[in-house]
mmCIF file of C-alpha atoms in Angstrom:
data_model
loop_
_atom_site.group_PDB
_atom_site.id
_atom_site.type_symbol
_atom_site.label_atom_id
_atom_site.label_comp_id
_atom_site.label_asym_id
_atom_site.label_seq_id
_atom_site.Cartn_x
_atom_site.Cartn_y
_atom_site.Cartn_z
ATOM 1 C CA MET A 1477 30.649 79.643 60.135
ATOM 2 C CA LYS A 1478 28.217 76.766 60.703
ATOM 3 C CA LYS A 1479 26.659 77.254 57.243
ATOM 4 C CA THR A 1480 30.111 77.273 55.646
ATOM 5 C CA LEU A 1481 31.016 74.006 57.381
ATOM 6 C CA ILE A 1482 27.766 72.369 56.273
ATOM 7 C CA LEU A 1483 28.247 73.601 52.694
ATOM 8 C CA LEU A 1484 31.844 72.337 52.661
ATOM 9 C CA THR A 1485 30.759 68.930 53.992
ATOM 10 C CA LEU A 1486 28.038 68.620 51.352
ATOM 11 C CA THR A 1487 30.461 69.654 48.605
ATOM 12 C CA VAL A 1488 33.035 67.047 49.648
ATOM 13 C CA ALA A 1489 30.394 64.299 49.969
ATOM 14 C CA THR A 1490 28.966 65.148 46.552
ATOM 15 C CA THR A 1491 32.424 65.174 44.961
ATOM 16 C CA LEU A 1492 33.280 61.791 46.469
ATOM 17 C CA THR A 1493 29.976 60.344 45.298
ATOM 18 C CA LEU A 1494 30.303 61.648 41.749
ATOM 19 C CA THR A 1495 33.915 60.544 41.351
ATOM 20 C CA GLY A 1496 33.381 57.108 42.866
ATOM 21 C CA CYS A 1497 35.927 57.597 45.629
ATOM 22 C CA GLY A 1498 36.207 55.862 48.950
ATOM 23 C CA ILE A 1499 33.243 53.936 50.286
ATOM 24 C CA PHE A 1500 31.101 54.954 47.331
ATOM 25 C CA SER A 1501 32.729 52.533 44.885
ATOM 26 C CA LYS A 1502 34.177 49.022 44.846
ATOM 27 C CA THR A 1503 37.094 47.489 43.021
ATOM 28 C CA LYS A 1504 36.075 44.663 40.735
ATOM 29 C CA SER A 1505 37.436 41.209 41.328
ATOM 30 C CA ASP A 1506 38.462 38.647 38.751
ATOM 31 C CA VAL A 1507 37.843 34.982 38.063
ATOM 32 C CA ALA A 1508 41.145 33.866 39.628
ATOM 33 C CA SER A 1509 40.358 35.643 42.923
ATOM 34 C CA PHE A 1510 36.855 34.180 42.957
ATOM 35 C CA GLU A 1511 38.159 30.676 42.268
ATOM 36 C CA SER A 1512 40.717 31.047 45.050
ATOM 37 C CA ALA A 1513 38.057 32.210 47.539
ATOM 38 C CA ALA A 1514 35.697 29.392 46.551
ATOM 39 C CA THR A 1515 38.435 26.759 46.757
ATOM 40 C CA ASN A 1516 39.607 28.082 50.139
ATOM 41 C CA ALA A 1517 36.008 27.720 51.346
ATOM 42 C CA GLY A 1518 36.110 24.038 50.366
ATOM 43 C CA LEU A 1519 33.845 24.363 47.343
ATOM 44 C CA GLN A 1520 34.032 22.262 44.220
ATOM 45 C CA SER A 1521 34.065 23.545 40.652
ATOM 46 C CA LEU A 1522 31.068 22.660 38.523
ATOM 47 C CA SER A 1523 32.081 21.924 34.955
ATOM 48 C CA ILE A 1524 30.334 24.069 32.376
ATOM 49 C CA ASP A 1525 32.215 22.585 29.426
ATOM 50 C CA GLY A 1526 30.001 22.511 26.384
ATOM 51 C CA VAL A 1527 27.511 25.015 27.801
ATOM 52 C CA PRO A 1528 26.971 27.710 25.190
ATOM 53 C CA LEU A 1529 27.512 31.178 26.647
ATOM 54 C CA PRO A 1530 26.303 34.459 25.181
ATOM 55 C CA SER A 1531 28.965 36.384 23.269
ATOM 56 C CA ASN A 1532 29.132 39.083 25.955
ATOM 57 C CA VAL A 1533 30.222 36.568 28.640
ATOM 58 C CA GLU A 1534 34.013 36.498 28.668
ATOM 59 C CA ASP A 1535 34.277 34.042 31.559
ATOM 60 C CA TYR A 1536 31.859 32.205 33.840
ATOM 61 C CA VAL A 1537 32.638 29.874 36.730
ATOM 62 C CA VAL A 1538 30.404 27.992 39.160
ATOM 63 C CA TYR A 1539 31.282 26.436 42.525
ATOM 64 C CA HIS A 1540 29.139 24.456 44.971
ATOM 65 C CA ASP A 1541 29.478 22.686 48.301
ATOM 66 C CA ALA A 1542 29.656 18.892 48.534
ATOM 67 C CA ASP A 1543 25.987 18.582 49.515
ATOM 68 C CA MET A 1544 24.819 20.952 46.750
ATOM 69 C CA THR A 1545 23.054 23.105 49.374
ATOM 70 C CA TYR A 1546 24.625 26.240 47.987
ATOM 71 C CA GLN A 1547 26.173 27.482 44.791
ATOM 72 C CA VAL A 1548 28.134 30.600 43.883
ATOM 73 C CA GLU A 1549 28.676 31.926 40.375
ATOM 74 C CA PHE A 1550 31.001 34.564 38.982
ATOM 75 C CA TYR A 1551 30.530 36.225 35.596
ATOM 76 C CA ASP A 1552 33.078 38.384 33.789
ATOM 77 C CA LEU A 1553 31.275 40.220 31.007
ATOM 78 C CA SER A 1554 32.463 42.228 28.027
ATOM 79 C CA ASN A 1555 31.153 45.563 29.330
ATOM 80 C CA THR A 1556 29.224 47.258 32.113
ATOM 81 C CA THR A 1557 25.960 47.339 30.163
ATOM 82 C CA ALA A 1558 26.049 43.554 29.759
ATOM 83 C CA ALA A 1559 26.723 43.185 33.496
ATOM 84 C CA GLU A 1560 23.851 45.525 34.368
ATOM 85 C CA ASN A 1561 21.525 43.494 32.127
ATOM 86 C CA LEU A 1562 22.609 40.196 33.705
ATOM 87 C CA PHE A 1563 22.262 41.681 37.198
ATOM 88 C CA ASN A 1564 18.735 42.878 36.397
ATOM 89 C CA ASN A 1565 17.817 39.497 34.880
ATOM 90 C CA LEU A 1566 19.023 37.697 38.019
ATOM 91 C CA VAL A 1567 17.059 40.120 40.199
ATOM 92 C CA ASP A 1568 13.956 39.450 38.089
ATOM 93 C CA TYR A 1569 14.546 35.689 38.357
ATOM 94 C CA VAL A 1570 14.766 35.849 42.155
ATOM 95 C CA GLU A 1571 11.779 38.160 42.446
ATOM 96 C CA ASP A 1572 9.765 35.698 40.357
ATOM 97 C CA GLU A 1573 10.738 33.030 42.923
ATOM 98 C CA GLU A 1574 9.370 35.292 45.657
ATOM 99 C CA GLY A 1575 5.910 33.890 45.110
ATOM 100 C CA MET A 1576 7.153 30.611 46.582
ATOM 101 C CA GLY A 1577 7.598 32.130 50.059
ATOM 102 C CA THR A 1578 8.017 35.318 52.009
ATOM 103 C CA PHE A 1579 11.275 37.044 51.114
ATOM 104 C CA THR A 1580 12.898 40.061 52.660
ATOM 105 C CA ASN A 1581 14.871 42.251 50.288
ATOM 106 C CA SER A 1582 17.772 44.641 50.752
ATOM 107 C CA ARG A 1583 19.219 46.837 47.978
ATOM 108 C CA VAL A 1584 22.370 48.940 47.833
ATOM 109 C CA SER A 1585 23.799 50.751 44.821
ATOM 110 C CA SER A 1586 26.442 53.334 44.091
ATOM 111 C CA ILE A 1587 28.664 54.607 41.306
ATOM 112 C CA ASN A 1588 29.966 51.288 39.975
ATOM 113 C CA TYR A 1589 28.095 48.591 41.869
ATOM 114 C CA ALA A 1590 24.723 47.306 42.961
ATOM 115 C CA THR A 1591 23.764 44.598 45.454
ATOM 116 C CA ASN A 1592 20.464 42.867 46.137
ATOM 117 C CA THR A 1593 19.967 40.301 48.878
ATOM 118 C CA TYR A 1594 16.875 38.205 49.421
ATOM 119 C CA GLY A 1595 16.103 35.911 52.305
ATOM 120 C CA SER A 1596 13.270 33.767 53.543
ATOM 121 C CA GLY A 1597 12.958 30.998 56.060
ATOM 122 C CA ASP A 1598 14.525 28.491 53.690
ATOM 123 C CA ALA A 1599 16.362 30.350 50.917
ATOM 124 C CA TYR A 1600 18.937 33.108 50.498
ATOM 125 C CA TYR A 1601 20.087 34.914 47.336
ATOM 126 C CA TYR A 1602 22.957 37.387 47.046
ATOM 127 C CA ILE A 1603 23.480 39.258 43.765
ATOM 128 C CA THR A 1604 26.219 41.841 43.256
ATOM 129 C CA ARG A 1605 27.466 43.692 40.193
ATOM 130 C CA VAL A 1606 30.773 45.571 40.211
ATOM 131 C CA ASP A 1607 31.676 47.226 36.914
ATOM 132 C CA ASP A 1608 31.535 44.438 34.302
ATOM 133 C CA THR A 1609 31.383 41.493 36.728
ATOM 134 C CA VAL A 1610 28.514 39.788 38.558
ATOM 135 C CA PHE A 1611 28.535 37.549 41.646
ATOM 136 C CA PHE A 1612 25.461 35.381 42.284
ATOM 137 C CA GLY A 1613 25.054 33.170 45.321
ATOM 138 C CA HIS A 1614 22.017 31.067 46.142
ATOM 139 C CA THR A 1615 21.583 28.710 49.030
ATOM 140 C CA GLU A 1616 19.364 27.242 51.644
ATOM 141 C CA SER A 1617 19.313 29.579 54.626
ATOM 142 C CA ALA A 1618 21.915 27.459 56.445
ATOM 143 C CA GLY A 1619 24.522 28.374 53.799
ATOM 144 C CA LYS A 1620 23.956 32.143 54.009
ATOM 145 C CA ASP A 1621 27.131 32.833 55.996
ATOM 146 C CA ALA A 1622 29.241 30.752 53.604
ATOM 147 C CA VAL A 1623 27.948 32.648 50.559
ATOM 148 C CA LYS A 1624 28.509 35.976 52.292
ATOM 149 C CA ALA A 1625 32.051 34.931 53.312
ATOM 150 C CA ILE A 1626 32.980 34.230 49.686
ATOM 151 C CA SER A 1627 31.552 37.552 48.504
ATOM 152 C CA ASP A 1628 33.447 39.318 51.305
ATOM 153 C CA ALA A 1629 36.673 37.510 50.318
ATOM 154 C CA ILE A 1630 36.493 39.036 46.833
ATOM 155 C CA GLY A 1631 35.382 42.449 48.106
ATOM 156 C CA TYR A 1632 31.779 42.180 46.970
#
């Protein structure tokens, strides 16, 4: 009986993992939801008019606080592969910055998302990919909670 229960539990957990159900997957957000969360947090939009974007970037928005101590970015890309590449490039960028101080790193990934966070005494980076979107927040350590609140507001 005990073996049957364990086998059943493992089967259900494996099925949920492979199908992306429940806590093992996230629902992607969109630019409008991100803009709403950033505006509600009192952030200002940074104009990117005239900035050439790669062809696989369908939409890109940037918000920052009044003191420019933190900035959050949201990318909507043409496909998941493009989002994975951008996510990996951002991770590489932050890890290159690691030489400037002692960072702690946390990584989580599942069926349709991946998250990396980095923190040190004076800097914090939060990078999340869900499907074909990427959220990137970077701040001085004092802005960590604000960045996390915006990512939480959009479900990232």
